[in-house]
Tab-separated table of C-alpha atoms in Angstrom:
chain	number	residue	atom	x	y	z
T	294	UNK	CA	96.792	71.505	46.343
T	295	UNK	CA	96.281	74.623	48.466
T	296	UNK	CA	93.463	73.221	50.586
T	297	UNK	CA	95.267	70.194	51.990
T	298	UNK	CA	98.234	72.450	52.793
T	299	UNK	CA	96.021	74.867	54.666
T	300	UNK	CA	94.434	72.132	56.701
T	301	UNK	CA	97.881	70.642	57.243
T	302	UNK	CA	99.018	73.926	58.718
T	303	UNK	CA	96.149	74.307	61.167
T	304	UNK	CA	95.838	70.602	61.930
T	305	UNK	CA	99.571	70.449	62.651
T	306	UNK	CA	99.219	72.011	66.069
T	307	UNK	CA	96.243	69.800	66.943
T	308	UNK	CA	98.076	66.664	65.858
T	309	UNK	CA	101.080	67.720	67.889
T	310	UNK	CA	98.979	68.055	71.034
T	311	UNK	CA	97.274	64.718	70.468
T	312	UNK	CA	100.569	63.057	69.538
T	313	UNK	CA	102.196	64.101	72.808
T	314	UNK	CA	100.186	61.569	74.797
T	315	UNK	CA	101.210	58.797	72.374
T	316	UNK	CA	104.849	59.845	72.615
T	317	UNK	CA	104.734	59.967	76.425
T	318	UNK	CA	103.600	56.333	76.437
T	319	UNK	CA	106.798	55.146	74.710
T	320	UNK	CA	109.303	54.133	77.425
T	321	UNK	CA	112.323	55.632	75.648
T	322	UNK	CA	110.530	58.923	74.974
T	323	UNK	CA	109.333	58.977	78.565
T	324	UNK	CA	112.931	58.709	79.691
T	325	UNK	CA	113.848	61.808	77.658
T	326	UNK	CA	110.750	63.616	78.909
T	327	UNK	CA	111.681	62.854	82.508
T	328	UNK	CA	115.312	63.864	81.906
T	329	UNK	CA	114.194	67.514	81.814
T	330	UNK	CA	114.244	67.457	85.607
T	331	UNK	CA	117.878	66.347	85.674
T	332	UNK	CA	118.760	69.090	83.200
T	333	UNK	CA	117.114	71.789	85.305
T	334	UNK	CA	118.716	70.440	88.460
T	335	UNK	CA	122.118	70.249	86.780
T	336	UNK	CA	121.824	73.749	85.305
T	337	UNK	CA	120.569	75.378	88.483
T	338	UNK	CA	123.170	73.692	90.641
T	339	UNK	CA	126.016	74.347	88.218
T	340	UNK	CA	125.185	77.979	87.524
T	341	UNK	CA	123.783	79.188	90.818
T	342	UNK	CA	125.049	79.501	94.363
T	343	UNK	CA	123.832	76.459	96.282
T	344	UNK	CA	124.044	78.379	99.532
T	345	UNK	CA	121.853	81.250	98.308
T	346	UNK	CA	119.077	82.084	100.733
T	347	UNK	CA	115.443	82.013	99.706
T	348	UNK	CA	113.903	85.490	99.914
T	349	UNK	CA	112.668	86.364	103.394
T	350	UNK	CA	109.798	88.738	104.020
T	351	UNK	CA	108.484	91.109	106.658
T	352	UNK	CA	105.446	90.499	108.884
T	353	UNK	CA	103.430	92.965	106.814
T	354	UNK	CA	104.074	90.859	103.720
T	355	UNK	CA	102.636	87.647	105.211
T	356	UNK	CA	99.501	85.948	103.855
T	357	UNK	CA	96.443	86.818	105.979
T	358	UNK	CA	95.406	83.166	105.810
T	359	UNK	CA	97.917	80.383	105.137
T	360	UNK	CA	95.961	77.583	103.538
T	361	UNK	CA	96.640	74.019	104.598
T	362	UNK	CA	97.121	71.441	101.868
T	363	UNK	CA	97.694	67.707	101.544
T	364	UNK	CA	96.884	65.803	104.715
T	365	UNK	CA	95.006	68.071	107.131
T	366	UNK	CA	94.853	65.464	109.888
T	367	UNK	CA	96.633	62.088	109.804
T	368	UNK	CA	93.641	60.654	111.699
T	369	UNK	CA	95.401	57.463	112.812
T	370	UNK	CA	94.919	56.165	116.394
T	371	UNK	CA	98.628	56.666	117.069
T	372	UNK	CA	98.511	60.274	115.929
T	373	UNK	CA	95.255	60.958	117.755
T	374	UNK	CA	96.886	59.691	120.954
T	375	UNK	CA	99.759	62.141	120.469
T	376	UNK	CA	97.349	65.010	119.898
T	377	UNK	CA	95.473	63.998	123.048
T	378	UNK	CA	98.625	64.168	125.197
T	379	UNK	CA	99.743	67.368	123.449
T	380	UNK	CA	102.633	65.525	121.832
T	381	UNK	CA	104.362	64.734	125.150
T	382	UNK	CA	104.791	61.155	123.893
T	383	UNK	CA	106.094	62.339	120.510
T	384	UNK	CA	109.618	61.242	119.642
T	385	UNK	CA	111.633	62.117	116.564
T	386	UNK	CA	113.848	59.209	115.534
T	387	UNK	CA	117.141	60.130	113.872
T	388	UNK	CA	118.904	57.085	112.452
T	389	UNK	CA	120.550	55.538	109.412
T	390	UNK	CA	124.122	56.555	108.635
T	391	UNK	CA	124.705	58.295	111.961
T	392	UNK	CA	127.135	57.542	114.812
T	393	UNK	CA	124.557	58.250	117.549
T	394	UNK	CA	120.950	57.409	116.699
T	395	UNK	CA	118.651	59.824	118.533
T	396	UNK	CA	115.131	59.799	119.853
T	397	UNK	CA	114.211	63.411	120.546
T	398	UNK	CA	111.227	64.702	122.456
T	399	UNK	CA	109.502	67.902	121.455
T	400	UNK	CA	111.048	69.643	124.491
T	401	UNK	CA	114.521	68.549	123.421
T	402	UNK	CA	113.906	69.899	119.915
T	403	UNK	CA	112.523	73.146	121.329
T	404	UNK	CA	115.634	73.534	123.513
T	405	UNK	CA	117.931	73.590	120.471
T	406	UNK	CA	118.948	76.943	118.961
T	407	UNK	CA	116.120	77.933	116.662
T	408	UNK	CA	115.978	79.850	113.429
T	409	UNK	CA	112.996	81.999	112.577
T	410	UNK	CA	112.200	82.865	108.953
T	411	UNK	CA	109.338	84.421	107.031
T	412	UNK	CA	109.361	82.653	103.699
T	413	UNK	CA	107.144	81.921	100.733
T	414	UNK	CA	105.623	78.484	100.332
T	415	UNK	CA	105.104	77.571	96.670
T	416	UNK	CA	102.738	74.740	95.926
T	417	UNK	CA	103.388	72.718	92.777
T	418	UNK	CA	99.830	73.666	91.777
T	419	UNK	CA	100.831	77.305	91.433
T	420	UNK	CA	99.655	79.136	94.560
T	421	UNK	CA	101.945	80.780	97.125
T	422	UNK	CA	101.548	81.686	100.787
T	423	UNK	CA	103.941	83.583	103.023
T	424	UNK	CA	104.304	82.538	106.639
T	425	UNK	CA	106.717	82.564	109.541
T	426	UNK	CA	108.442	79.359	110.598
T	427	UNK	CA	110.578	78.657	113.613
T	428	UNK	CA	112.565	75.662	114.788
T	429	UNK	CA	116.019	74.100	114.970
T	430	UNK	CA	118.100	73.836	111.838
T	431	UNK	CA	118.068	70.313	110.433
T	432	UNK	CA	121.865	70.548	110.240
T	433	UNK	CA	122.055	70.961	114.023
T	434	UNK	CA	120.030	67.784	114.574
T	435	UNK	CA	122.080	65.835	112.030
T	436	UNK	CA	125.319	66.986	113.631
T	437	UNK	CA	124.032	66.010	117.073
T	438	UNK	CA	123.449	62.514	115.678
T	439	UNK	CA	126.923	62.467	114.133
T	440	UNK	CA	125.836	62.028	110.527
T	441	UNK	CA	128.486	60.143	108.552
T	442	UNK	CA	130.246	61.364	105.463
T	443	UNK	CA	128.829	58.439	103.516
T	444	UNK	CA	125.314	59.895	103.864
T	445	UNK	CA	124.133	61.568	100.677
T	446	UNK	CA	120.417	61.909	101.331
T	447	UNK	CA	118.132	62.514	104.267
T	448	UNK	CA	114.783	60.712	104.252
T	449	UNK	CA	111.776	61.942	106.254
T	450	UNK	CA	109.119	59.544	107.484
T	451	UNK	CA	105.781	61.009	108.503
T	452	UNK	CA	102.787	60.191	110.689
T	453	UNK	CA	100.261	60.652	107.888
T	454	UNK	CA	99.395	57.719	105.663
T	455	UNK	CA	98.997	57.599	101.900
T	456	UNK	CA	97.642	54.298	100.593
T	457	UNK	CA	98.222	52.895	104.074
T	458	UNK	CA	101.928	53.770	104.052
T	459	UNK	CA	103.590	56.679	105.879
T	460	UNK	CA	104.274	59.734	103.697
T	461	UNK	CA	107.960	60.088	102.948
T	462	UNK	CA	110.180	62.615	101.250
T	463	UNK	CA	113.903	63.151	100.829
T	464	UNK	CA	116.466	65.863	100.170
T	465	UNK	CA	120.204	65.688	99.655
T	466	UNK	CA	122.683	66.465	102.418
T	467	UNK	CA	123.709	69.785	100.847
T	468	UNK	CA	120.143	71.052	101.121
T	469	UNK	CA	119.833	69.385	104.539
T	470	UNK	CA	122.634	71.588	105.878
T	471	UNK	CA	121.332	74.770	104.239
T	472	UNK	CA	120.680	77.314	107.020
T	473	UNK	CA	117.037	77.786	106.030
T	474	UNK	CA	116.320	74.062	106.162
T	475	UNK	CA	114.664	73.783	109.567
T	476	UNK	CA	112.415	71.465	111.518
T	477	UNK	CA	109.613	73.931	112.174
T	478	UNK	CA	107.898	73.609	115.540
T	479	UNK	CA	106.129	76.938	115.290
T	480	UNK	CA	104.243	78.745	112.556
T	481	UNK	CA	103.303	82.430	112.689
T	482	UNK	CA	104.466	82.552	116.312
T	483	UNK	CA	102.346	79.693	117.640
T	484	UNK	CA	102.902	75.950	117.920
T	485	UNK	CA	102.196	74.137	114.670
T	486	UNK	CA	98.552	73.201	114.307
T	487	UNK	CA	97.413	69.796	113.074
T	488	UNK	CA	96.491	71.000	109.546
T	489	UNK	CA	99.999	72.441	109.173
T	490	UNK	CA	101.869	69.332	110.291
T	491	UNK	CA	102.065	69.332	114.097
T	492	UNK	CA	104.315	68.825	115.892
T	493	UNK	CA	107.227	68.957	113.393
T	494	UNK	CA	107.278	70.027	109.781
T	495	UNK	CA	110.259	70.214	107.455
T	496	UNK	CA	110.926	73.564	105.814
T	497	UNK	CA	113.175	73.224	102.814
T	498	UNK	CA	112.930	76.661	101.240
T	499	UNK	CA	113.912	76.860	97.552
T	500	UNK	CA	111.832	73.765	96.764
T	501	UNK	CA	108.136	73.173	96.088
T	502	UNK	CA	105.527	72.474	98.752
T	503	UNK	CA	105.390	68.686	98.554
T	504	UNK	CA	109.014	68.500	99.737
T	505	UNK	CA	108.022	70.177	103.030
T	506	UNK	CA	107.052	66.970	104.842
T	507	UNK	CA	104.516	67.425	107.633
T	508	UNK	CA	104.090	65.287	110.803
T	509	UNK	CA	107.760	64.228	110.647
T	510	UNK	CA	108.491	61.316	112.985
T	511	UNK	CA	111.683	59.921	111.510
T	512	UNK	CA	114.847	61.231	109.876
T	513	UNK	CA	117.106	58.670	108.214
T	514	UNK	CA	120.478	59.394	106.652
T	515	UNK	CA	121.122	57.154	103.624
T	516	UNK	CA	123.706	56.734	100.885
T	517	UNK	CA	121.138	56.031	98.168
T	518	UNK	CA	117.416	56.428	97.610
T	519	UNK	CA	117.175	53.104	95.771
T	520	UNK	CA	115.823	51.187	98.777
T	521	UNK	CA	113.345	53.921	99.805
T	522	UNK	CA	109.799	53.307	98.568
T	523	UNK	CA	110.012	52.621	94.833
T	524	UNK	CA	113.371	54.337	94.603
T	525	UNK	CA	112.530	57.857	93.500
T	526	UNK	CA	112.807	59.457	96.924
T	527	UNK	CA	109.268	60.404	97.866
T	528	UNK	CA	105.614	59.439	97.864
T	529	UNK	CA	104.637	61.750	95.002
T	530	UNK	CA	107.809	60.986	93.081
T	531	UNK	CA	107.172	57.239	93.351
T	532	UNK	CA	103.453	57.266	92.667
T	533	UNK	CA	102.494	60.331	90.636
T	534	UNK	CA	105.647	61.141	88.598
T	535	UNK	CA	106.428	64.398	90.407
T	536	UNK	CA	110.052	65.405	90.086
T	537	UNK	CA	112.368	64.812	93.040
T	538	UNK	CA	114.292	68.041	92.493
T	539	UNK	CA	111.263	70.362	92.828
T	540	UNK	CA	113.416	73.500	92.558
T	541	UNK	CA	111.403	74.744	89.590
F	256	UNK	CA	114.516	88.681	34.800
F	257	UNK	CA	115.260	90.502	38.006
F	258	UNK	CA	114.634	89.022	41.448
F	259	UNK	CA	111.539	91.177	42.023
F	260	UNK	CA	109.644	89.953	38.975
F	261	UNK	CA	106.494	88.062	39.946
F	262	UNK	CA	106.952	84.331	39.486
F	263	UNK	CA	110.688	84.398	40.204
F	264	UNK	CA	111.860	81.957	42.827
F	265	UNK	CA	114.154	83.454	45.474
F	266	UNK	CA	115.719	82.226	48.716
F	267	UNK	CA	113.650	83.991	51.365
F	268	UNK	CA	114.724	82.441	54.666
F	269	UNK	CA	118.195	81.435	55.844
F	270	UNK	CA	118.717	77.872	57.072
F	271	UNK	CA	119.150	79.009	60.690
F	272	UNK	CA	115.870	80.922	60.555
F	273	UNK	CA	114.039	77.926	59.127
F	274	UNK	CA	115.505	75.492	61.640
F	275	UNK	CA	114.704	77.701	64.596
F	276	UNK	CA	111.215	78.463	63.299
F	277	UNK	CA	110.193	74.807	63.401
F	278	UNK	CA	111.992	73.884	66.608
F	279	UNK	CA	110.358	76.904	68.176
F	280	UNK	CA	106.916	76.184	66.680
F	281	UNK	CA	106.943	72.685	68.184
F	282	UNK	CA	108.243	73.971	71.541
F	283	UNK	CA	105.720	76.786	71.802
F	284	UNK	CA	102.753	74.570	70.943
F	285	UNK	CA	103.890	72.042	73.571
F	286	UNK	CA	104.529	74.806	76.113
F	287	UNK	CA	101.075	76.323	75.534
F	288	UNK	CA	99.324	72.943	75.754
F	289	UNK	CA	101.179	71.782	78.858
F	290	UNK	CA	100.886	75.275	80.362
F	291	UNK	CA	97.094	75.107	80.084
F	292	UNK	CA	97.261	71.706	81.789
F	293	UNK	CA	99.264	73.280	84.635
F	294	UNK	CA	96.787	76.157	84.812
F	295	UNK	CA	94.001	73.654	85.490
F	296	UNK	CA	95.739	72.727	88.766
F	297	UNK	CA	95.017	76.160	90.210
F	298	UNK	CA	93.047	78.296	87.730
F	299	UNK	CA	93.275	81.547	89.682
F	300	UNK	CA	95.617	84.477	89.069
F	301	UNK	CA	96.848	86.965	91.660
F	302	UNK	CA	98.980	90.087	91.894
F	303	UNK	CA	101.771	90.395	94.432
F	304	UNK	CA	104.056	88.088	96.375
F	305	UNK	CA	101.518	85.544	97.563
F	306	UNK	CA	98.149	84.278	96.418
F	307	UNK	CA	96.055	81.249	97.312
F	308	UNK	CA	92.437	80.282	97.731
F	309	UNK	CA	91.603	82.787	100.469
F	310	UNK	CA	93.270	85.709	98.710
F	311	UNK	CA	91.747	87.984	96.097
F	312	UNK	CA	92.186	86.624	92.578
F	313	UNK	CA	92.042	89.151	89.737
F	314	UNK	CA	91.174	86.408	87.290
F	315	UNK	CA	89.397	83.110	87.576
F	316	UNK	CA	90.384	81.067	84.535
F	317	UNK	CA	88.167	78.527	82.810
F	318	UNK	CA	88.980	74.847	83.020
F	319	UNK	CA	90.829	74.169	79.791
F	320	UNK	CA	89.357	71.191	77.911
F	321	UNK	CA	91.174	67.956	77.094
F	322	UNK	CA	91.617	68.714	73.377
F	323	UNK	CA	93.874	71.661	74.115
F	324	UNK	CA	95.930	70.423	77.093
F	325	UNK	CA	98.977	68.155	77.360
F	326	UNK	CA	98.310	65.513	78.496
F	327	UNK	CA	94.649	65.406	77.452
F	328	UNK	CA	93.573	63.980	80.814
F	329	UNK	CA	94.518	66.147	83.768
F	330	UNK	CA	97.910	65.138	85.136
F	331	UNK	CA	99.900	67.958	86.687
F	332	UNK	CA	103.102	65.909	86.987
F	333	UNK	CA	103.156	65.014	83.269
F	334	UNK	CA	102.150	68.538	82.195
F	335	UNK	CA	105.126	69.800	84.193
F	336	UNK	CA	107.444	67.225	82.585
F	337	UNK	CA	106.491	68.446	79.095
F	338	UNK	CA	106.590	72.069	80.132
F	339	UNK	CA	109.980	71.992	81.827
F	340	UNK	CA	111.729	69.916	79.146
F	341	UNK	CA	110.456	72.081	76.296
F	342	UNK	CA	111.122	75.249	78.270
F	343	UNK	CA	114.799	74.333	77.849
F	344	UNK	CA	114.425	73.626	74.114
F	345	UNK	CA	112.561	76.924	73.735
F	346	UNK	CA	114.954	79.064	75.801
F	347	UNK	CA	118.216	77.695	74.425
F	348	UNK	CA	116.727	77.603	70.909
F	349	UNK	CA	115.873	81.289	71.175
F	350	UNK	CA	119.327	82.081	72.538
F	351	UNK	CA	121.026	80.190	69.696
F	352	UNK	CA	118.791	81.821	67.075
F	353	UNK	CA	119.554	85.272	68.461
F	354	UNK	CA	123.302	84.689	68.427
F	355	UNK	CA	123.231	83.307	64.876
F	356	UNK	CA	120.910	86.104	63.705
F	357	UNK	CA	123.361	88.696	64.951
F	358	UNK	CA	126.230	86.931	63.213
F	359	UNK	CA	124.481	86.258	59.890
F	360	UNK	CA	122.928	89.751	60.071
F	361	UNK	CA	119.390	88.363	59.824
F	362	UNK	CA	118.179	90.929	62.360
F	363	UNK	CA	120.064	93.780	60.685
F	364	UNK	CA	118.854	92.897	57.205
F	365	UNK	CA	115.255	91.913	57.925
F	366	UNK	CA	114.145	93.479	61.177
F	367	UNK	CA	116.015	96.786	61.509
F	368	UNK	CA	113.462	99.582	61.533
F	369	UNK	CA	113.722	102.178	58.791
F	370	UNK	CA	112.269	105.669	58.695
F	371	UNK	CA	109.053	104.432	57.032
F	372	UNK	CA	108.497	101.809	59.744
F	373	UNK	CA	107.990	104.509	62.380
F	374	UNK	CA	106.039	106.957	60.203
F	375	UNK	CA	102.334	107.041	61.213
F	376	UNK	CA	101.269	107.722	57.627
F	377	UNK	CA	103.202	104.727	56.333
F	378	UNK	CA	101.905	102.476	59.130
F	379	UNK	CA	98.327	103.565	58.380
F	380	UNK	CA	98.891	102.748	54.705
F	381	UNK	CA	100.320	99.374	55.755
F	382	UNK	CA	97.166	98.626	57.767
F	383	UNK	CA	95.056	99.468	54.701
F	384	UNK	CA	97.253	97.241	52.542
F	385	UNK	CA	96.725	94.372	54.996
F	386	UNK	CA	92.945	94.763	54.760
F	387	UNK	CA	93.308	94.666	50.990
F	388	UNK	CA	95.456	91.523	51.345
F	389	UNK	CA	98.520	93.266	49.927
F	390	UNK	CA	101.434	92.082	52.016
F	391	UNK	CA	104.438	92.733	49.802
F	392	UNK	CA	106.162	95.810	48.532
F	393	UNK	CA	106.379	95.372	44.733
F	394	UNK	CA	109.814	97.042	44.706
F	395	UNK	CA	111.200	94.744	47.385
F	396	UNK	CA	108.810	91.808	47.754
F	397	UNK	CA	111.105	89.739	49.985
F	398	UNK	CA	111.260	92.455	52.668
F	399	UNK	CA	109.001	92.285	55.711
F	400	UNK	CA	106.318	94.959	55.746
F	401	UNK	CA	106.244	97.401	58.672
F	402	UNK	CA	103.517	95.692	60.700
F	403	UNK	CA	105.288	92.392	60.173
F	404	UNK	CA	108.559	93.878	61.455
F	405	UNK	CA	106.898	95.365	64.494
F	406	UNK	CA	105.094	92.166	65.404
F	407	UNK	CA	108.257	90.060	64.977
F	408	UNK	CA	110.282	92.557	67.016
F	409	UNK	CA	107.712	92.631	69.826
F	410	UNK	CA	107.417	88.844	69.903
F	411	UNK	CA	111.154	88.107	69.586
F	412	UNK	CA	112.540	90.750	71.896
F	413	UNK	CA	109.700	91.363	74.337
F	414	UNK	CA	107.155	88.547	74.555
F	415	UNK	CA	109.415	85.490	74.259
F	416	UNK	CA	112.135	86.774	76.656
F	417	UNK	CA	109.301	87.804	78.989
F	418	UNK	CA	108.032	84.196	78.950
F	419	UNK	CA	111.464	82.960	79.997
F	420	UNK	CA	112.015	85.586	82.697
F	421	UNK	CA	108.549	85.231	84.246
F	422	UNK	CA	108.897	81.448	84.051
F	423	UNK	CA	112.222	81.537	85.889
F	424	UNK	CA	110.657	83.794	88.547
F	425	UNK	CA	108.244	80.949	89.337
F	426	UNK	CA	111.134	78.685	90.342
F	427	UNK	CA	111.794	78.802	94.100
F	428	UNK	CA	115.382	77.768	93.378
F	429	UNK	CA	115.905	80.630	90.926
F	430	UNK	CA	114.267	83.116	93.305
F	431	UNK	CA	116.899	82.316	95.931
F	432	UNK	CA	119.772	82.741	93.487
F	433	UNK	CA	118.357	85.667	91.498
F	434	UNK	CA	115.966	87.559	93.813
F	435	UNK	CA	115.945	90.498	91.375
F	436	UNK	CA	113.625	88.384	89.190
F	437	UNK	CA	110.938	88.898	91.843
F	438	UNK	CA	111.646	92.628	92.114
F	439	UNK	CA	111.345	92.896	88.348
F	440	UNK	CA	107.789	91.557	88.284
F	441	UNK	CA	106.548	92.526	91.760
F	442	UNK	CA	106.481	89.076	93.340
F	443	UNK	CA	105.997	85.475	92.323
F	444	UNK	CA	102.238	85.617	91.875
F	445	UNK	CA	102.554	88.740	89.702
F	446	UNK	CA	105.158	86.875	87.645
F	447	UNK	CA	102.727	83.962	87.324
F	448	UNK	CA	99.977	86.326	86.116
F	449	UNK	CA	102.332	87.974	83.621
F	450	UNK	CA	103.483	84.521	82.452
F	451	UNK	CA	99.866	83.675	81.655
F	452	UNK	CA	99.008	87.058	80.082
F	453	UNK	CA	102.107	87.005	77.868
F	454	UNK	CA	101.398	83.400	76.862
F	455	UNK	CA	97.933	84.554	75.802
F	456	UNK	CA	99.532	87.264	73.646
F	457	UNK	CA	101.882	84.682	72.117
F	458	UNK	CA	98.838	82.500	71.397
F	459	UNK	CA	97.106	85.466	69.737
F	460	UNK	CA	100.217	86.120	67.658
F	461	UNK	CA	100.194	82.503	66.457
F	462	UNK	CA	96.542	82.761	65.392
F	463	UNK	CA	97.154	85.973	63.408
F	464	UNK	CA	100.441	84.630	62.029
F	465	UNK	CA	98.847	81.425	60.731
F	466	UNK	CA	95.862	83.359	59.345
F	467	UNK	CA	98.163	85.719	57.436
F	468	UNK	CA	100.286	82.838	56.143
F	469	UNK	CA	97.115	81.290	54.741
F	470	UNK	CA	95.953	84.606	53.244
F	471	UNK	CA	99.384	85.272	51.725
F	472	UNK	CA	99.393	81.809	50.145
F	473	UNK	CA	99.920	78.878	52.474
F	474	UNK	CA	101.818	76.756	49.939
F	475	UNK	CA	104.342	79.405	48.956
F	476	UNK	CA	104.857	80.628	52.533
F	477	UNK	CA	105.176	77.106	53.973
F	478	UNK	CA	107.665	76.089	51.284
F	479	UNK	CA	109.754	79.163	51.964
F	480	UNK	CA	109.986	78.222	55.631
F	481	UNK	CA	110.936	74.624	54.780
F	482	UNK	CA	113.219	74.799	51.722
F	483	UNK	CA	113.810	78.558	51.790
F	484	UNK	CA	112.475	78.937	48.228
F	485	UNK	CA	109.775	81.571	47.804
F	486	UNK	CA	108.037	82.570	44.624
F	487	UNK	CA	107.553	86.325	44.233
F	488	UNK	CA	103.757	86.773	44.097
F	489	UNK	CA	101.806	88.911	41.641
F	490	UNK	CA	101.715	92.439	43.040
């Protein structure tokens, strides 16, 4: 009787690993598995200060090379035309649950009070890079548009395409009004380059890299994410099961 | 017949210990498997605050094969789902076990170090006993031997809390709220390296632990961790 018990002991771990994939295929189990995100979000938001600032760094602490990730060039004719005219035809649309829908040029965005921050970018894959970002606070833009109290989320629409559709991401209005949430126009002191999301990239410090939408062309205030994409709030969330919260 | 006589059946492990052991065993195996899946997304380790492809990596990890990762086929999103859900089971399980073990005096009775446990001569004798497959003190067979105490203490109070703290330091949300986590480990990429190194040590502990359970008598040891009942072995 000892032998089967021994093999049971060592095979237990192997069976557990193999069984996980079977379990994850059961809809009810999948629901529990995916609820971990809600638990982390609930715990972090209940226990921690939602206004806490992400750590900021000095120039000496910056990455020598900040790697670009995701789309490195949207490559569409419309985007190429904007690059060709140095984004003078670029307009940022601000709409949805706002009193005054806006269409802002790059000059108008650059004329707004800007915040500069040296922060760490954490990719969901595990790497980090520290860089300097500068641009108006998203809160300033939303206030200029007269965002309504009924708005609970802010959705970003981008110039780069995934599966033929514009990339999109979303954050809630609390994070949207966080002082470090900015529409970066500059990186490391120079205008954003194409690989890093020119001309406008969202910086939402305290969340993972895929939330930092590049090539932002539209900002829409909404009451619910249900009608956005497949309803989970972002391209990766809808198509690859990434978590919307992305704070851990 | 007194409780130390070989062949006597005694209650070796309290219910709380047994419950936590299995909840924790499942959690740790899932965390290790899903963690290796996450590692495959960027199998390079760095020291310091930042670290990416153009920076110096102190370790280039192998690609972990399908039989050891969760899920078997590379899927970072699903690896993260498993990892983050069971991180909660693991962390709150450990917290609950520690509270109960203080209350039911499990730590005080079983893990408190005595004079012999820190004596080099006794520890050397304990190493020799292990090589001779003698794991139990004939006078007090239910007690943990010194090496056993030390390894449980290091795992329970150093390695496992270290896993939680380094894991939290990887969260950009936690770093904003608790920036001291970063100071503690010297930056997020250092924390990530330490998370991996400590996980490796936990994995090594599991291998040795299972090997010793088998050598000490898998049936008797397994039963004692399920029903609590343990038969005092021949000295």
